[in-house]
Amino acid sequence: VITSTPIPETLFDEIESYLRGEMDTGAAAAFNQRMAADPMLREQVTTVELMIAGIEEASFRNMTDSFRNDYTNVQQHPEIAQAGTVFTMRRLSVAAIVLVMAGAIAWYYLRPGSTGNLYAKYYQPDEGWVTNMGTEADYAFSRAMVDYKTGHYTEAAKAWQKTIDAGSQSDTLLYFTGAAYMANNDIEKALPMLMKITCQPASIFYKDACWYAGLAYMKKADFANAIKWISLSEHKDKTILLQQLRKK
Amino acid sequence: MAERREDSLKKTQDPAEIVAAFLHHKEDLLKKIYQENFHPVLHFVLNNNGTEDDARDIYQEAFVAVWNNIRKGQYQPREGISIAAYLHRIAQNKWLDKLRSVQFKRTERLAEETIELAEEDSNTEQEDRIRQVREQFVQLGEQCRDLLTGFYYQKASLRSLAEQRGWTEATARNNKYRCMEKLKALLTKKPIS
């Protein structure tokens, strides 16, 4: 604590002499005894000690500030410039690798006849289902269908997934949840939903599920499964797409 | 890397001489030490989400911390850890602390865990008081700052300070006292006549 109590000059000189180790042993011992018995003196000693420490540190910092100012230009110091160069080169190398990989991926998917290109050409999201907003149970499904039909696939998938997680396994729900994931470009989540319908030949969604499952496999470059499921669909583009897939 | 860091300081002086340079504020040698050991800290900060300015700020604080620890007797030259390595470790710990602070909370990469340094000062209350003194010290007039710096930091005698200013030694002593009272008044926000 910095005391606000005035420190008389003679006492100040005495405290300073004590702190600087300029007292002889006897005087220092006597001063210690006075401090032990006098809290105010202890406070005054602490105050002077902190002030001296602060002055010293301010002066030392002032000196290091001048060192820093004399040493601001990294370019003048080859070893530091070299460190910066190594660092920059490392970043540039990473950037170059990322660019090459991005280019390769873009080329792979966009080249004529590529899987990515075929998928983009033949995939169209299912247009959705007529909503009737009937019973309360239907309401949640229908509300999500509105999201789906307005292109809010994430919201639709989230709402339908919640119903599935609660135990519902209707083919309509499974199919459109798969369709929403697929429209959202999430093939890994779409495929399990669609595959559950492909086990149900009696479902009104069976043929469509086969088509979309085939497209999903095609996107995953699993051409055998793509051909298998597209063959089971009745989509108008099935024949021409199968011809192209069989060339893979 | 550590060997290279330590080698750079060996080029300067032996450990005892370096400690003496810190204790007696030998500016030329301290400047050399300062310049020779910045590189590893710069390298570390640049590779851990920092900028060159961050490196300079952290290095400045680490250099002051080393000086404080040496004068408090919390660092003694010994086998296994040179001042160069000690300086680098303190800077490293300070940077890691900063990365963990709110400003850098979203930063994910931390190169290493904080290195244990028993010698590092952690008396934050006292540091805070000293910081207050530093801040008020710069508010003092230039004459007072020069006189107090000469006596307390440069360890000049009252006689030599008096001679430089054309004063008697008694006047120098009295002026030093008045300057200290001014500083204390600034710290306690009390006007002084």
CSV table of C-alpha atoms in Angstrom, one decimal:
chain,number,residue,atom,x,y,z
A,1,VAL,CA,0.0,0.0,0.0
A,2,ILE,CA,1.3,3.5,-0.9
A,3,THR,CA,0.8,5.5,2.2
A,4,SER,CA,-0.6,9.0,2.0
A,5,THR,CA,1.0,9.8,5.4
A,6,PRO,CA,3.8,12.4,4.9
A,7,ILE,CA,7.3,11.0,5.4
A,8,PRO,CA,9.6,13.6,7.0
A,9,GLU,CA,12.9,14.1,5.2
A,10,THR,CA,15.1,12.7,8.0
A,11,LEU,CA,12.9,9.6,8.2
A,12,PHE,CA,12.9,9.3,4.4
A,13,ASP,CA,16.8,9.4,4.4
A,14,GLU,CA,16.8,6.7,7.1
A,15,ILE,CA,14.4,4.4,5.3
A,16,GLU,CA,16.4,4.9,2.1
A,17,SER,CA,19.6,4.0,3.9
A,18,TYR,CA,18.0,0.9,5.3
A,19,LEU,CA,16.6,-0.3,1.9
A,20,ARG,CA,19.9,0.4,0.1
A,21,GLY,CA,21.8,-1.7,2.7
A,22,GLU,CA,23.9,1.3,3.8
A,23,MET,CA,23.1,0.9,7.6
A,24,ASP,CA,25.6,-1.0,9.7
A,25,THR,CA,24.5,-4.2,11.3
A,26,GLY,CA,23.5,-2.6,14.7
A,27,ALA,CA,21.5,0.2,13.1
A,28,ALA,CA,19.7,-2.2,10.7
A,29,ALA,CA,18.8,-4.4,13.7
A,30,ALA,CA,17.4,-1.5,15.6
A,31,PHE,CA,15.5,-0.3,12.6
A,32,ASN,CA,14.0,-3.8,12.2
A,33,GLN,CA,12.8,-3.7,15.8
A,34,ARG,CA,11.2,-0.3,15.3
A,35,MET,CA,9.4,-1.6,12.2
A,36,ALA,CA,8.1,-4.6,14.1
A,37,ALA,CA,6.6,-2.3,16.7
A,38,ASP,CA,5.3,0.4,14.3
A,39,PRO,CA,2.8,-0.5,11.6
A,40,MET,CA,2.9,3.0,10.2
A,41,LEU,CA,6.7,2.8,9.8
A,42,ARG,CA,6.3,-0.5,8.0
A,43,GLU,CA,3.8,1.1,5.6
A,44,GLN,CA,6.2,4.0,5.0
A,45,VAL,CA,9.1,1.6,4.3
A,46,THR,CA,6.9,-0.4,1.9
A,47,THR,CA,5.9,2.8,0.1
A,48,VAL,CA,9.5,3.9,-0.4
A,49,GLU,CA,10.5,0.4,-1.5
A,50,LEU,CA,7.8,0.3,-4.1
A,51,MET,CA,8.6,3.8,-5.4
A,52,ILE,CA,12.3,2.9,-5.9
A,53,ALA,CA,11.3,-0.4,-7.6
A,54,GLY,CA,9.0,1.5,-9.9
A,55,ILE,CA,11.6,4.1,-10.8
A,56,GLU,CA,14.1,1.5,-11.6
A,57,GLU,CA,11.7,-0.5,-13.7
A,58,ALA,CA,10.6,2.6,-15.6
A,59,SER,CA,14.2,3.4,-16.3
A,60,PHE,CA,15.0,-0.1,-17.4
A,61,ARG,CA,12.0,-0.1,-19.7
A,62,ASN,CA,13.0,3.2,-21.1
A,63,MET,CA,16.3,1.7,-22.0
A,64,THR,CA,14.8,-1.5,-23.6
A,65,ASP,CA,12.4,0.8,-25.6
A,66,SER,CA,15.5,2.4,-27.1
A,67,PHE,CA,16.9,-1.1,-27.9
A,68,ARG,CA,13.6,-2.0,-29.6
A,69,ASN,CA,13.6,1.2,-31.6
A,70,ASP,CA,17.1,0.6,-32.8
A,71,TYR,CA,16.1,-2.9,-33.9
A,72,THR,CA,12.9,-2.4,-35.8
A,73,ASN,CA,13.9,-3.3,-39.3
A,74,VAL,CA,13.9,-7.0,-39.7
A,75,GLN,CA,15.3,-6.7,-43.2
A,76,GLN,CA,18.6,-5.5,-41.7
A,77,HIS,CA,19.1,-8.8,-39.9
A,78,PRO,CA,19.6,-11.6,-42.3
A,79,GLU,CA,18.9,-14.4,-39.8
A,80,ILE,CA,15.5,-12.9,-38.9
A,81,ALA,CA,14.7,-12.1,-42.5
A,82,GLN,CA,15.6,-15.8,-43.2
A,83,ALA,CA,13.1,-16.9,-40.4
A,84,GLY,CA,10.4,-14.8,-42.0
A,85,THR,CA,11.3,-16.2,-45.4
A,86,VAL,CA,11.1,-19.7,-44.1
A,87,PHE,CA,7.7,-18.9,-42.6
A,88,THR,CA,6.4,-17.2,-45.7
A,89,MET,CA,7.7,-20.1,-47.9
A,90,ARG,CA,5.9,-22.6,-45.7
A,91,ARG,CA,2.7,-20.7,-46.1
A,92,LEU,CA,3.2,-20.3,-49.8
A,93,SER,CA,3.9,-24.0,-50.1
A,94,VAL,CA,0.7,-24.9,-48.2
A,95,ALA,CA,-1.3,-22.4,-50.4
A,96,ALA,CA,0.2,-24.0,-53.6
A,97,ILE,CA,-0.7,-27.5,-52.5
A,98,VAL,CA,-4.3,-26.4,-51.7
A,99,LEU,CA,-4.6,-24.7,-55.1
A,100,VAL,CA,-3.3,-27.7,-56.9
A,101,MET,CA,-5.7,-30.0,-55.0
A,102,ALA,CA,-8.7,-27.7,-55.6
A,103,GLY,CA,-7.8,-27.6,-59.3
A,104,ALA,CA,-7.5,-31.4,-59.5
A,105,ILE,CA,-10.9,-31.8,-57.8
A,106,ALA,CA,-12.6,-29.2,-60.0
A,107,TRP,CA,-11.1,-30.9,-63.1
A,108,TYR,CA,-12.2,-34.3,-61.9
A,109,TYR,CA,-15.8,-33.3,-61.4
A,110,LEU,CA,-16.2,-30.9,-64.3
A,111,ARG,CA,-14.5,-32.7,-67.1
A,112,PRO,CA,-17.0,-34.1,-69.8
A,113,GLY,CA,-18.4,-37.4,-68.7
A,114,SER,CA,-17.0,-37.1,-65.2
A,115,THR,CA,-19.1,-38.5,-62.3
A,116,GLY,CA,-19.5,-35.1,-60.9
A,117,ASN,CA,-20.6,-33.7,-64.2
A,118,LEU,CA,-23.1,-36.6,-64.7
A,119,TYR,CA,-24.5,-36.1,-61.3
A,120,ALA,CA,-25.0,-32.4,-61.9
A,121,LYS,CA,-26.7,-33.2,-65.2
A,122,TYR,CA,-29.1,-35.8,-64.0
A,123,TYR,CA,-29.8,-34.9,-60.4
A,124,GLN,CA,-32.9,-32.9,-59.8
A,125,PRO,CA,-34.4,-32.7,-56.3
A,126,ASP,CA,-37.8,-34.4,-55.8
A,127,GLU,CA,-40.4,-31.7,-56.1
A,128,GLY,CA,-42.1,-32.6,-52.9
A,129,TRP,CA,-45.4,-33.8,-51.6
A,130,VAL,CA,-48.8,-32.3,-51.5
A,131,THR,CA,-49.4,-31.0,-48.0
A,132,ASN,CA,-52.8,-31.0,-46.4
A,133,MET,CA,-52.0,-29.7,-42.9
A,134,GLY,CA,-54.7,-32.1,-41.7
A,135,THR,CA,-54.3,-33.8,-38.3
A,136,GLU,CA,-52.0,-32.6,-35.6
A,137,ALA,CA,-49.7,-35.5,-36.3
A,138,ASP,CA,-49.5,-34.5,-40.0
A,139,TYR,CA,-48.9,-30.9,-39.1
A,140,ALA,CA,-45.2,-31.2,-38.2
A,141,PHE,CA,-44.5,-33.3,-41.4
A,142,SER,CA,-46.4,-30.8,-43.6
A,143,ARG,CA,-44.8,-27.8,-42.0
A,144,ALA,CA,-41.4,-29.3,-42.8
A,145,MET,CA,-42.6,-30.1,-46.4
A,146,VAL,CA,-43.3,-26.4,-46.8
A,147,ASP,CA,-39.6,-25.8,-45.9
A,148,TYR,CA,-38.6,-28.5,-48.3
A,149,LYS,CA,-40.6,-27.1,-51.2
A,150,THR,CA,-39.3,-23.6,-50.6
A,151,GLY,CA,-35.7,-24.9,-50.7
A,152,HIS,CA,-35.0,-24.8,-47.0
A,153,TYR,CA,-33.6,-28.3,-47.0
A,154,THR,CA,-31.7,-28.1,-43.8
A,155,GLU,CA,-34.7,-27.1,-41.8
A,156,ALA,CA,-36.8,-29.7,-43.4
A,157,ALA,CA,-34.3,-32.5,-42.8
A,158,LYS,CA,-33.8,-31.4,-39.2
A,159,ALA,CA,-37.6,-31.5,-38.5
A,160,TRP,CA,-38.1,-34.9,-40.2
A,161,GLN,CA,-35.0,-36.4,-38.6
A,162,LYS,CA,-36.4,-35.4,-35.2
A,163,THR,CA,-39.6,-37.4,-36.0
A,164,ILE,CA,-37.5,-40.4,-37.2
A,165,ASP,CA,-35.5,-40.2,-34.0
A,166,ALA,CA,-38.7,-40.3,-32.0
A,167,GLY,CA,-39.5,-43.7,-33.6
A,168,SER,CA,-41.5,-43.0,-36.8
A,169,GLN,CA,-40.4,-45.1,-39.8
A,170,SER,CA,-43.0,-44.3,-42.4
A,171,ASP,CA,-41.8,-44.6,-46.0
A,172,THR,CA,-43.0,-41.1,-46.8
A,173,LEU,CA,-41.0,-39.7,-44.0
A,174,LEU,CA,-37.8,-41.7,-44.7
A,175,TYR,CA,-38.0,-40.9,-48.4
A,176,PHE,CA,-38.3,-37.2,-48.0
A,177,THR,CA,-35.8,-37.0,-45.3
A,178,GLY,CA,-33.4,-38.7,-47.7
A,179,ALA,CA,-34.4,-36.3,-50.4
A,180,ALA,CA,-33.8,-33.3,-48.2
A,181,TYR,CA,-30.3,-34.5,-47.2
A,182,MET,CA,-29.6,-35.2,-50.9
A,183,ALA,CA,-30.8,-31.8,-51.9
A,184,ASN,CA,-28.5,-30.4,-49.2
A,185,ASN,CA,-25.6,-32.3,-50.8
A,186,ASP,CA,-25.3,-34.6,-47.8
A,187,ILE,CA,-25.0,-38.0,-49.6
A,188,GLU,CA,-23.7,-39.8,-46.5
A,189,LYS,CA,-26.9,-39.1,-44.6
A,190,ALA,CA,-29.2,-39.4,-47.6
A,191,LEU,CA,-28.2,-42.8,-48.7
A,192,PRO,CA,-29.2,-44.8,-45.6
A,193,MET,CA,-32.7,-43.2,-45.7
A,194,LEU,CA,-33.1,-44.1,-49.4
A,195,MET,CA,-31.8,-47.6,-48.9
A,196,LYS,CA,-34.6,-48.3,-46.4
A,197,ILE,CA,-37.1,-47.6,-49.1
A,198,THR,CA,-35.3,-49.7,-51.7
A,199,CYS,CA,-36.1,-52.7,-49.4
A,200,GLN,CA,-39.8,-51.9,-49.8
A,201,PRO,CA,-40.8,-52.6,-53.4
A,202,ALA,CA,-44.5,-52.1,-52.4
A,203,SER,CA,-43.8,-48.5,-51.4
A,204,ILE,CA,-45.0,-45.8,-53.8
A,205,PHE,CA,-41.6,-44.2,-53.3
A,206,TYR,CA,-39.7,-47.4,-54.3
A,207,LYS,CA,-38.8,-46.5,-57.9
A,208,ASP,CA,-37.9,-42.9,-57.1
A,209,ALA,CA,-35.7,-44.1,-54.1
A,210,CYS,CA,-33.9,-46.5,-56.5
A,211,TRP,CA,-33.1,-43.6,-58.9
A,212,TYR,CA,-31.8,-41.3,-56.2
A,213,ALA,CA,-29.9,-44.1,-54.4
A,214,GLY,CA,-28.3,-44.9,-57.8
A,215,LEU,CA,-27.3,-41.2,-58.2
A,216,ALA,CA,-25.9,-41.1,-54.7
A,217,TYR,CA,-23.7,-44.2,-55.4
A,218,MET,CA,-22.6,-42.6,-58.7
A,219,LYS,CA,-21.5,-39.5,-56.8
A,220,LYS,CA,-19.5,-41.8,-54.5
A,221,ALA,CA,-18.0,-43.4,-57.6
A,222,ASP,CA,-19.5,-46.7,-56.6
A,223,PHE,CA,-20.6,-47.5,-60.2
A,224,ALA,CA,-21.7,-51.1,-59.6
A,225,ASN,CA,-24.3,-50.0,-57.0
A,226,ALA,CA,-25.1,-47.0,-59.1
A,227,ILE,CA,-25.9,-49.2,-62.1
A,228,LYS,CA,-27.8,-51.7,-59.9
A,229,TRP,CA,-30.2,-49.2,-58.4
A,230,ILE,CA,-30.7,-46.9,-61.4
A,231,SER,CA,-31.6,-50.1,-63.4
A,232,LEU,CA,-34.4,-50.7,-60.8
A,233,SER,CA,-35.8,-47.2,-61.3
A,234,GLU,CA,-38.2,-46.0,-64.0
A,235,HIS,CA,-36.8,-42.6,-64.5
A,236,LYS,CA,-37.0,-41.2,-68.0
A,237,ASP,CA,-33.2,-40.7,-68.2
A,238,LYS,CA,-32.3,-44.1,-66.9
A,239,THR,CA,-31.3,-45.7,-70.2
A,240,ILE,CA,-28.9,-42.9,-71.3
A,241,LEU,CA,-27.4,-42.6,-67.9
A,242,LEU,CA,-26.8,-46.4,-67.6
A,243,GLN,CA,-25.0,-46.3,-71.0
A,244,GLN,CA,-22.7,-43.7,-69.8
A,245,LEU,CA,-22.1,-45.4,-66.5
A,246,ARG,CA,-21.3,-48.7,-68.2
A,247,LYS,CA,-18.4,-47.0,-69.9
A,248,LYS,CA,-16.8,-46.2,-66.6
B,1,MET,CA,17.6,-25.1,-31.9
B,2,ALA,CA,18.2,-24.8,-28.2
B,3,GLU,CA,21.9,-25.3,-28.7
B,4,ARG,CA,21.9,-22.6,-31.4
B,5,ARG,CA,20.1,-20.2,-29.1
B,6,GLU,CA,22.6,-20.7,-26.3
B,7,ASP,CA,25.5,-20.5,-28.7
B,8,SER,CA,24.4,-17.0,-29.7
B,9,LEU,CA,24.7,-15.8,-26.2
B,10,LYS,CA,28.0,-17.6,-25.6
B,11,LYS,CA,29.3,-15.3,-28.4
B,12,THR,CA,28.5,-12.4,-26.1
B,13,GLN,CA,29.9,-13.1,-22.7
B,14,ASP,CA,30.0,-15.7,-19.9
B,15,PRO,CA,26.9,-16.1,-17.7
B,16,ALA,CA,28.3,-14.3,-14.7
B,17,GLU,CA,29.2,-11.3,-16.9
B,18,ILE,CA,25.7,-11.3,-18.3
B,19,VAL,CA,24.1,-11.4,-14.8
B,20,ALA,CA,26.4,-8.5,-13.9
B,21,ALA,CA,25.3,-6.6,-17.0
B,22,PHE,CA,21.7,-6.9,-15.9
B,23,LEU,CA,22.4,-6.0,-12.3
B,24,HIS,CA,24.6,-3.0,-13.1
B,25,HIS,CA,22.6,-1.9,-16.2
B,26,LYS,CA,25.5,-2.1,-18.6
B,27,GLU,CA,23.7,-0.7,-21.6
B,28,ASP,CA,26.1,-1.7,-24.4
B,29,LEU,CA,26.2,-5.4,-23.3
B,30,LEU,CA,22.4,-5.5,-22.5
B,31,LYS,CA,21.7,-4.1,-26.0
B,32,LYS,CA,23.9,-6.8,-27.5
B,33,ILE,CA,22.1,-9.5,-25.5
B,34,TYR,CA,18.8,-8.0,-26.5
B,35,GLN,CA,19.6,-8.1,-30.2
B,36,GLU,CA,21.2,-11.5,-30.3
B,37,ASN,CA,18.3,-13.3,-28.6
B,38,PHE,CA,15.3,-11.9,-30.3
B,39,HIS,CA,15.4,-14.3,-33.3
B,40,PRO,CA,14.1,-17.5,-31.5
B,41,VAL,CA,11.3,-15.5,-29.9
B,42,LEU,CA,10.3,-14.0,-33.2
B,43,HIS,CA,10.4,-17.4,-34.8
B,44,PHE,CA,8.2,-18.9,-32.1
B,45,VAL,CA,5.6,-16.2,-32.1
B,46,LEU,CA,5.4,-16.1,-35.9
B,47,ASN,CA,4.8,-19.8,-35.9
B,48,ASN,CA,2.1,-19.6,-33.3
B,49,ASN,CA,-0.5,-17.1,-34.7
B,50,GLY,CA,1.4,-14.0,-33.8
B,51,THR,CA,2.9,-11.0,-35.7
B,52,GLU,CA,6.3,-9.4,-35.6
B,53,ASP,CA,4.8,-6.7,-33.3
B,54,ASP,CA,3.5,-9.3,-31.0
B,55,ALA,CA,6.9,-10.8,-30.8
B,56,ARG,CA,8.5,-7.5,-30.0
B,57,ASP,CA,6.0,-6.8,-27.3
B,58,ILE,CA,6.4,-10.2,-25.7
B,59,TYR,CA,10.2,-10.1,-26.0
B,60,GLN,CA,10.2,-6.7,-24.3
B,61,GLU,CA,8.2,-8.0,-21.3
B,62,ALA,CA,10.3,-11.1,-21.1
B,63,PHE,CA,13.5,-9.1,-21.0
B,64,VAL,CA,12.1,-7.0,-18.2
B,65,ALA,CA,11.0,-10.1,-16.4
B,66,VAL,CA,14.6,-11.6,-16.7
B,67,TRP,CA,16.0,-8.4,-15.3
B,68,ASN,CA,13.6,-8.4,-12.4
B,69,ASN,CA,14.2,-12.0,-11.6
B,70,ILE,CA,18.0,-11.6,-11.7
B,71,ARG,CA,18.0,-8.6,-9.3
B,72,LYS,CA,15.6,-10.4,-6.9
B,73,GLY,CA,18.0,-13.3,-6.9
B,74,GLN,CA,15.4,-15.6,-8.5
B,75,TYR,CA,17.8,-16.5,-11.3
B,76,GLN,CA,21.3,-17.8,-10.7
B,77,PRO,CA,23.5,-19.0,-13.6
B,78,ARG,CA,23.8,-22.7,-13.4
B,79,GLU,CA,24.3,-25.8,-15.5
B,80,GLY,CA,21.5,-26.7,-17.8
B,81,ILE,CA,19.8,-23.4,-18.3
B,82,SER,CA,21.5,-20.3,-19.7
B,83,ILE,CA,20.1,-16.8,-19.7
B,84,ALA,CA,19.4,-17.2,-23.4
B,85,ALA,CA,17.2,-20.2,-22.8
B,86,TYR,CA,15.7,-18.7,-19.7
B,87,LEU,CA,14.8,-15.5,-21.6
B,88,HIS,CA,13.3,-17.6,-24.4
B,89,ARG,CA,11.2,-19.7,-22.1
B,90,ILE,CA,9.8,-16.7,-20.3
B,91,ALA,CA,8.9,-15.1,-23.6
B,92,GLN,CA,7.4,-18.4,-24.8
B,93,ASN,CA,5.3,-18.8,-21.6
B,94,LYS,CA,4.1,-15.2,-21.9
B,95,TRP,CA,3.0,-15.7,-25.5
B,96,LEU,CA,1.2,-19.0,-24.6
B,97,ASP,CA,-0.6,-17.1,-21.8
B,98,LYS,CA,-1.6,-14.4,-24.3
B,99,LEU,CA,-2.9,-17.0,-26.7
B,100,ARG,CA,-5.1,-18.4,-23.9
B,101,SER,CA,-6.4,-14.9,-23.1
B,102,VAL,CA,-9.8,-13.7,-24.2
B,103,GLN,CA,-8.5,-11.9,-27.2
B,104,PHE,CA,-7.1,-15.1,-28.6
B,105,LYS,CA,-9.8,-17.5,-27.3
B,106,ARG,CA,-10.6,-18.8,-30.7
B,107,THR,CA,-7.1,-19.7,-31.5
B,108,GLU,CA,-6.7,-23.5,-31.6
B,109,ARG,CA,-3.0,-24.1,-32.1
B,110,LEU,CA,-0.7,-24.0,-29.2
B,111,ALA,CA,2.7,-25.2,-29.9
B,112,GLU,CA,3.6,-26.5,-26.5
B,113,GLU,CA,2.4,-26.5,-23.0
B,114,THR,CA,3.7,-23.8,-20.6
B,115,ILE,CA,7.1,-24.6,-19.4
B,116,GLU,CA,7.5,-24.8,-15.7
B,117,LEU,CA,9.7,-21.9,-14.5
B,118,ALA,CA,9.9,-21.8,-10.7
B,119,GLU,CA,12.0,-18.7,-10.9
B,120,GLU,CA,9.4,-16.7,-12.7
B,121,ASP,CA,7.9,-13.9,-10.7
B,122,SER,CA,4.2,-14.2,-10.0
B,123,ASN,CA,3.5,-11.5,-7.4
B,124,THR,CA,0.8,-9.8,-9.4
B,125,GLU,CA,-0.3,-7.4,-6.6
B,126,GLN,CA,3.2,-6.0,-6.2
B,127,GLU,CA,3.6,-5.9,-10.0
B,128,ASP,CA,0.4,-3.8,-10.2
B,129,ARG,CA,1.8,-1.3,-7.6
B,130,ILE,CA,5.0,-1.0,-9.5
B,131,ARG,CA,3.1,-0.4,-12.7
B,132,GLN,CA,1.3,2.4,-11.0
B,133,VAL,CA,4.6,3.9,-9.9
B,134,ARG,CA,5.9,3.6,-13.4
B,135,GLU,CA,2.9,5.3,-14.9
B,136,GLN,CA,3.1,8.2,-12.4
B,137,PHE,CA,6.9,8.5,-12.8
B,138,VAL,CA,6.5,9.6,-16.4
B,139,GLN,CA,4.2,12.4,-15.2
B,140,LEU,CA,7.0,13.9,-13.2
B,141,GLY,CA,8.9,16.8,-14.7
B,142,GLU,CA,12.1,16.0,-16.6
B,143,GLN,CA,14.4,17.4,-13.9
B,144,CYS,CA,12.9,15.1,-11.3
B,145,ARG,CA,13.0,12.1,-13.6
B,146,ASP,CA,16.6,12.7,-14.5
B,147,LEU,CA,17.6,13.1,-10.8
B,148,LEU,CA,15.7,10.0,-9.6
B,149,THR,CA,16.9,7.9,-12.5
B,150,GLY,CA,20.5,9.0,-11.9
B,151,PHE,CA,20.4,8.2,-8.2
B,152,TYR,CA,18.2,5.0,-8.1
B,153,TYR,CA,18.8,3.4,-11.4
B,154,GLN,CA,22.2,4.5,-12.5
B,155,LYS,CA,23.4,4.4,-8.9
B,156,ALA,CA,25.2,7.7,-9.2
B,157,SER,CA,26.4,9.4,-6.0
B,158,LEU,CA,24.6,12.5,-4.8
B,159,ARG,CA,27.9,14.3,-5.1
B,160,SER,CA,28.3,13.6,-8.8
B,161,LEU,CA,24.6,14.4,-9.4
B,162,ALA,CA,25.1,17.7,-7.6
B,163,GLU,CA,28.2,18.5,-9.5
B,164,GLN,CA,26.6,17.9,-12.9
B,165,ARG,CA,23.8,20.3,-11.9
B,166,GLY,CA,25.9,23.0,-10.1
B,167,TRP,CA,24.2,22.2,-6.8
B,168,THR,CA,25.6,21.5,-3.4
B,169,GLU,CA,25.2,17.9,-2.2
B,170,ALA,CA,22.7,19.0,0.4
B,171,THR,CA,20.6,20.7,-2.3
B,172,ALA,CA,20.7,17.5,-4.4
B,173,ARG,CA,19.6,15.5,-1.4
B,174,ASN,CA,16.7,17.9,-0.7
B,175,ASN,CA,15.6,18.0,-4.3
B,176,LYS,CA,15.6,14.2,-4.5
B,177,TYR,CA,13.4,14.1,-1.4
B,178,ARG,CA,11.0,16.7,-3.0
B,179,CYS,CA,10.8,14.7,-6.2
B,180,MET,CA,10.0,11.6,-4.3
B,181,GLU,CA,7.2,13.5,-2.4
B,182,LYS,CA,5.9,14.7,-5.7
B,183,LEU,CA,5.8,11.2,-7.0
B,184,LYS,CA,4.1,9.9,-3.8
B,185,ALA,CA,1.5,12.7,-4.2
B,186,LEU,CA,0.8,11.6,-7.7
B,187,LEU,CA,0.3,8.1,-6.5
B,188,THR,CA,-2.1,9.1,-3.7
B,189,LYS,CA,-3.6,11.8,-5.8
B,190,LYS,CA,-2.9,14.4,-3.2
B,191,PRO,CA,-1.9,18.0,-4.3
B,192,ILE,CA,1.5,19.0,-3.0
B,193,SER,CA,2.4,22.6,-2.2
